[in-house]
Each structure stands twice: as C-alpha cells, then as structure tokens.
XYZ file of C-alpha atoms in Angstrom:
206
model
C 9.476 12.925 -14.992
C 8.905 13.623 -10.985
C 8.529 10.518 -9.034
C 7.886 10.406 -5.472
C 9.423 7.747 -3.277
C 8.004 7.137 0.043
C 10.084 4.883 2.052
C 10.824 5.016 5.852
C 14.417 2.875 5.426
C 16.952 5.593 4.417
C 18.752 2.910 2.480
C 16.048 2.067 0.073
C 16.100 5.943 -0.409
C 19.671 5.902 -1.148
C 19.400 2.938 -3.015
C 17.100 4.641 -5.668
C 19.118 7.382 -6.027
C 21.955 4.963 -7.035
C 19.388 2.995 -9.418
C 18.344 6.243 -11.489
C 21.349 8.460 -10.996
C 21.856 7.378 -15.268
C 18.371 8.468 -15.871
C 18.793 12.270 -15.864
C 14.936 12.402 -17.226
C 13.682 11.301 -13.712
C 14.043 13.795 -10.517
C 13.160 12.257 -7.362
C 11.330 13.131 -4.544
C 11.385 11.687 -0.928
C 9.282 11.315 1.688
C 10.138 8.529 5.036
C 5.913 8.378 6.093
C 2.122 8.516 4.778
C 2.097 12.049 6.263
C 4.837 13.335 4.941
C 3.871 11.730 1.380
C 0.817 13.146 1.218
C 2.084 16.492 1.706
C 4.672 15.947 -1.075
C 2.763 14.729 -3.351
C -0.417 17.721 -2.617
C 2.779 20.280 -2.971
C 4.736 19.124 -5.878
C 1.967 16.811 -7.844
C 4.814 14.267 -8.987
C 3.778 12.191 -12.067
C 4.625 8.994 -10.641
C 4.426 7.513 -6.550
C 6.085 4.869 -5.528
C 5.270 3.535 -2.268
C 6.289 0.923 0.167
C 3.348 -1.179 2.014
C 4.706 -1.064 5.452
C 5.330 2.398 6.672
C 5.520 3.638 10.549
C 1.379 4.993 11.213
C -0.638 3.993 8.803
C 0.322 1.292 5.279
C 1.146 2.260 2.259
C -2.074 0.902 1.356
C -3.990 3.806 2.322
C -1.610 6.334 1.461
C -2.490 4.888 -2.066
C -5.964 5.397 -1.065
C -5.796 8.777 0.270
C -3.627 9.726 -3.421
C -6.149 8.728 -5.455
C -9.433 10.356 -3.630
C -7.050 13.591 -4.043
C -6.341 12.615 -7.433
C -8.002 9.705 -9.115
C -5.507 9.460 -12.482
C -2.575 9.126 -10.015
C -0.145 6.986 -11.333
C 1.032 4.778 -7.914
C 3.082 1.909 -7.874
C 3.334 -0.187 -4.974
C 6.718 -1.379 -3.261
C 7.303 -4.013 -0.943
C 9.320 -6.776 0.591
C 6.201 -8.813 -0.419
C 6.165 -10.763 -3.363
C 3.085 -12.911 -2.539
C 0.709 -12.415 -5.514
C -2.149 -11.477 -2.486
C -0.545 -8.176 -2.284
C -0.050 -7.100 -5.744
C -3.678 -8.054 -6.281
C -4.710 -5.801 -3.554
C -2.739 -3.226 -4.560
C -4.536 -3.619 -8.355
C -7.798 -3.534 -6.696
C -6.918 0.183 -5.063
C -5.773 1.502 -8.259
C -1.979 1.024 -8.212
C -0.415 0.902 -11.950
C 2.035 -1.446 -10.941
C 3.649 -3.481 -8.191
C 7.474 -4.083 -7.391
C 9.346 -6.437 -4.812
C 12.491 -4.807 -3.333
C 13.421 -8.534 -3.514
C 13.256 -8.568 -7.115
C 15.986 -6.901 -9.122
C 16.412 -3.625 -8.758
C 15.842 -3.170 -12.887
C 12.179 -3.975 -12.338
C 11.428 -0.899 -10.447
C 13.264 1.096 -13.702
C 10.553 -0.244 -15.974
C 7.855 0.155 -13.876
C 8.650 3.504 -13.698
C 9.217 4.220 -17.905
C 6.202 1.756 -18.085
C 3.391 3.574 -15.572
C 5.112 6.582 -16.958
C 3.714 5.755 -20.341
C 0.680 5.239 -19.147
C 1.087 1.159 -18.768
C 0.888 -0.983 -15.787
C 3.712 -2.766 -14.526
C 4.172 -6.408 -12.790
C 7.362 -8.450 -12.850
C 6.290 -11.551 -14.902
C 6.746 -13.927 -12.086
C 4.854 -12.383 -9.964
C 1.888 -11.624 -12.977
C 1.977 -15.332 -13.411
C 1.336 -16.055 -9.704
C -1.335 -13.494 -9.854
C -3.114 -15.144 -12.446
C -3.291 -18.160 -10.897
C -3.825 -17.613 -7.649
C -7.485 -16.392 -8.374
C -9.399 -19.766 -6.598
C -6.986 -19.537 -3.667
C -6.864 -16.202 -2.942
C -10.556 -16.077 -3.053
C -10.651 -18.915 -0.132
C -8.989 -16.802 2.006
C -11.546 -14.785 4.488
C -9.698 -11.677 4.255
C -10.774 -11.522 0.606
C -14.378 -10.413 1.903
C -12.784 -7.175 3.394
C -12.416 -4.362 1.239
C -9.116 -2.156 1.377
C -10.124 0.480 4.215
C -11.269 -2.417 6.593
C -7.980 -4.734 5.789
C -6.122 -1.017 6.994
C -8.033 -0.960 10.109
C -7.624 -4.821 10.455
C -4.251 -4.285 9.943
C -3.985 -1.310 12.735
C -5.360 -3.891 15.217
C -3.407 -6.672 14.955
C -0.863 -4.012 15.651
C -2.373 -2.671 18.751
C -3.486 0.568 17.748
C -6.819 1.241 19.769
C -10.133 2.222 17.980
C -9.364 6.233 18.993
C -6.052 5.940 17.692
C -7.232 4.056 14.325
C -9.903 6.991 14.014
C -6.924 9.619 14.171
C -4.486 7.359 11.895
C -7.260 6.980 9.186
C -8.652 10.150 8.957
C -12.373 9.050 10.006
C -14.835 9.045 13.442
C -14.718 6.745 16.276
C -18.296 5.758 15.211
C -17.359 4.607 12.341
C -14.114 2.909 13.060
C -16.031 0.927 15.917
C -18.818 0.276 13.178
C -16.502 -0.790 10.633
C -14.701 -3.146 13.250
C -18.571 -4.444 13.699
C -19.097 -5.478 10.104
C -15.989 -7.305 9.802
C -16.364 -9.678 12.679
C -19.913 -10.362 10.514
C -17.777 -10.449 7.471
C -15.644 -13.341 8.985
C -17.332 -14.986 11.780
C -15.795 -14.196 14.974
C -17.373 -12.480 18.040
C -15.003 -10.135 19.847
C -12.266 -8.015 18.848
C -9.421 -10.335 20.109
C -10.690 -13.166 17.109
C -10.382 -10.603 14.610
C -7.188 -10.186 15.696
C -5.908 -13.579 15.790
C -7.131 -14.397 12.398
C -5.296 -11.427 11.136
C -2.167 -12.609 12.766
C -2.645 -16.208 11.763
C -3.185 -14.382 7.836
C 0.262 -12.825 8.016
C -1.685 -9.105 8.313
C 0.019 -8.109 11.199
C-alpha cells in the first residue's frame, strides 16, 4: 500500500517513517506543500493521502479538495494539531475517510491507515464522540454557513494574502475570488473586508 504524506515539518516526516518502518506492506511517499502533493499524488496515484491542515500557501483543506476533483474515490485522511471536533467535521464534509490529531497517539494514524485502506473511515473515538455531539453547537457558529472553498479563502485573508494572490493560491479568477469574498460578508453580516477578517480571527481561522 502507497501512502502519501504531505507535511511541511520534516520531523513529522521522520516521525512516520519511524511509526511504519514494522509495516513493510506500506511504502511512503513525501511531499513538504499542496504543490508539491498534488504533483505526487497526479505522478504516483498513491492509495492512501494523508495530509496536514496547515501547510505554507494554501490548507490542507483544499489540497483535499483539489485530490478529489482529480480523483473523486481518493482515499484522504486529514492530519492536524487540531483535535476540535469542528475540524474533523469539516474535513468529513470534503470527503476525507478519516481524521487524525498528531496530538493523539501516534497508533491512531496506523489504523487509520489499515482502516481507510480497507475501505473504512477512521476517527479516534474521542474525538467521534465530540463529533457527535457537537452537532447544535457547531451549527451556532457563523462559519458553519460557509462552504469549504470560501472557509479557504476566509482563511487566506485573515492571513493577509490579497484577493490577486488568493486567485493565484486557489487556482480561480480575481472575479470570482472578489465575488466569493462578496457572498460571504452576506453570508455573515459584516460590511467590509476588515469584519470578515476579524470574525475569522476571533473563530480561531486564522
């Protein structure tokens, strides 16, 4: 099995290799960006992806995103830092098999991995149990009217990037960045760009 890592910290790289050097079944693959894991996975069409949220340009997010309009059986799981249960929803709602906190142990990325493998889905149980019930508060929470391509350009925003840049980082036109930015102030009732983002900020986006 051929399962692409994409990870910017060199030690969570090395620190996979460690974790699956007894599982001579699994060959890894690395890539440090969304660029470079997009190539990778175009090129060598691993089975499994695993992918950490924040990398440098754009998130992990829409790396996932990108996979799956390539590929829409790709079999991603999402890795992160993160274990609020806001995350591993969003990641569900892209299309990732399975999410896995780096603070979690390290054991829970190995059955992810034999899990999505088999064509399963994967969350640690504590975090499944905060997923289930987080339903009514996660659904107060304006940033649950935006769908995954405006939370990345949200996201992108709050860290500076201007519309131009977003339009290069995303893959789409200025038009329709600056349109998109448009319907989310709607979406959560603020007037100018600076609003949007301060409430992404203030939502731990940024």
């Amino acid at each position: 099995m051929r399962v692409l890592i994409v990870d910017d910290h060199p030690i969570v790289a090395s620190g996979c290799r460690t974790v699956f050097a007894d599982e001579p079944e699994i060959e890894l693959l690395e890539a440090s960006d969304a660029e470079s894991g997009e190539r990778v996975f175009v090129a060598e069409r691993p089975d499994i992806s695993v992918i950490d949220i924040n990398l440098p340009t754009v998130s992990g997010f829409e790396l996932a995103r990108r996979m799956l309009a390539r590929d829409d059986s790709a079999r991603i799981i999402m890795f992160s830092m993160n274990d609020d249960p806001a995350f591993a929803a969003r990641a569900i709602e892209i299309g990732a098999k399975g999410y896995v906190a780096k603070t979690g142990d390290p054991s829970d990325l190995v059955e992810a991995i034999h899990e999505v493998g088999n064509g399963g889905v994967y969350l640690p149980p504590a975090i499944a149990r905060r997923v289930a019930f987080a339903g009514p508060a996660a659904a107060q929470s304006p940033l649950s009217k935006l769908n995954p391509r405006e939370m990345e350009i949200l996201r992108l925003l709050s860290a500076g990037k201007t519309l131009s840049e977003i339009a290069w980082l995303v893959h789409s036109s200025y038009k329709t960045v600056a349109n998109t930015s448009s319907i989310m102030r709607q979406k959560l009732g603020v007037r100018t760009s600076a609003e949007l983002v301060r409430l992404a900020i203030e939502s731990g986006v940024a």
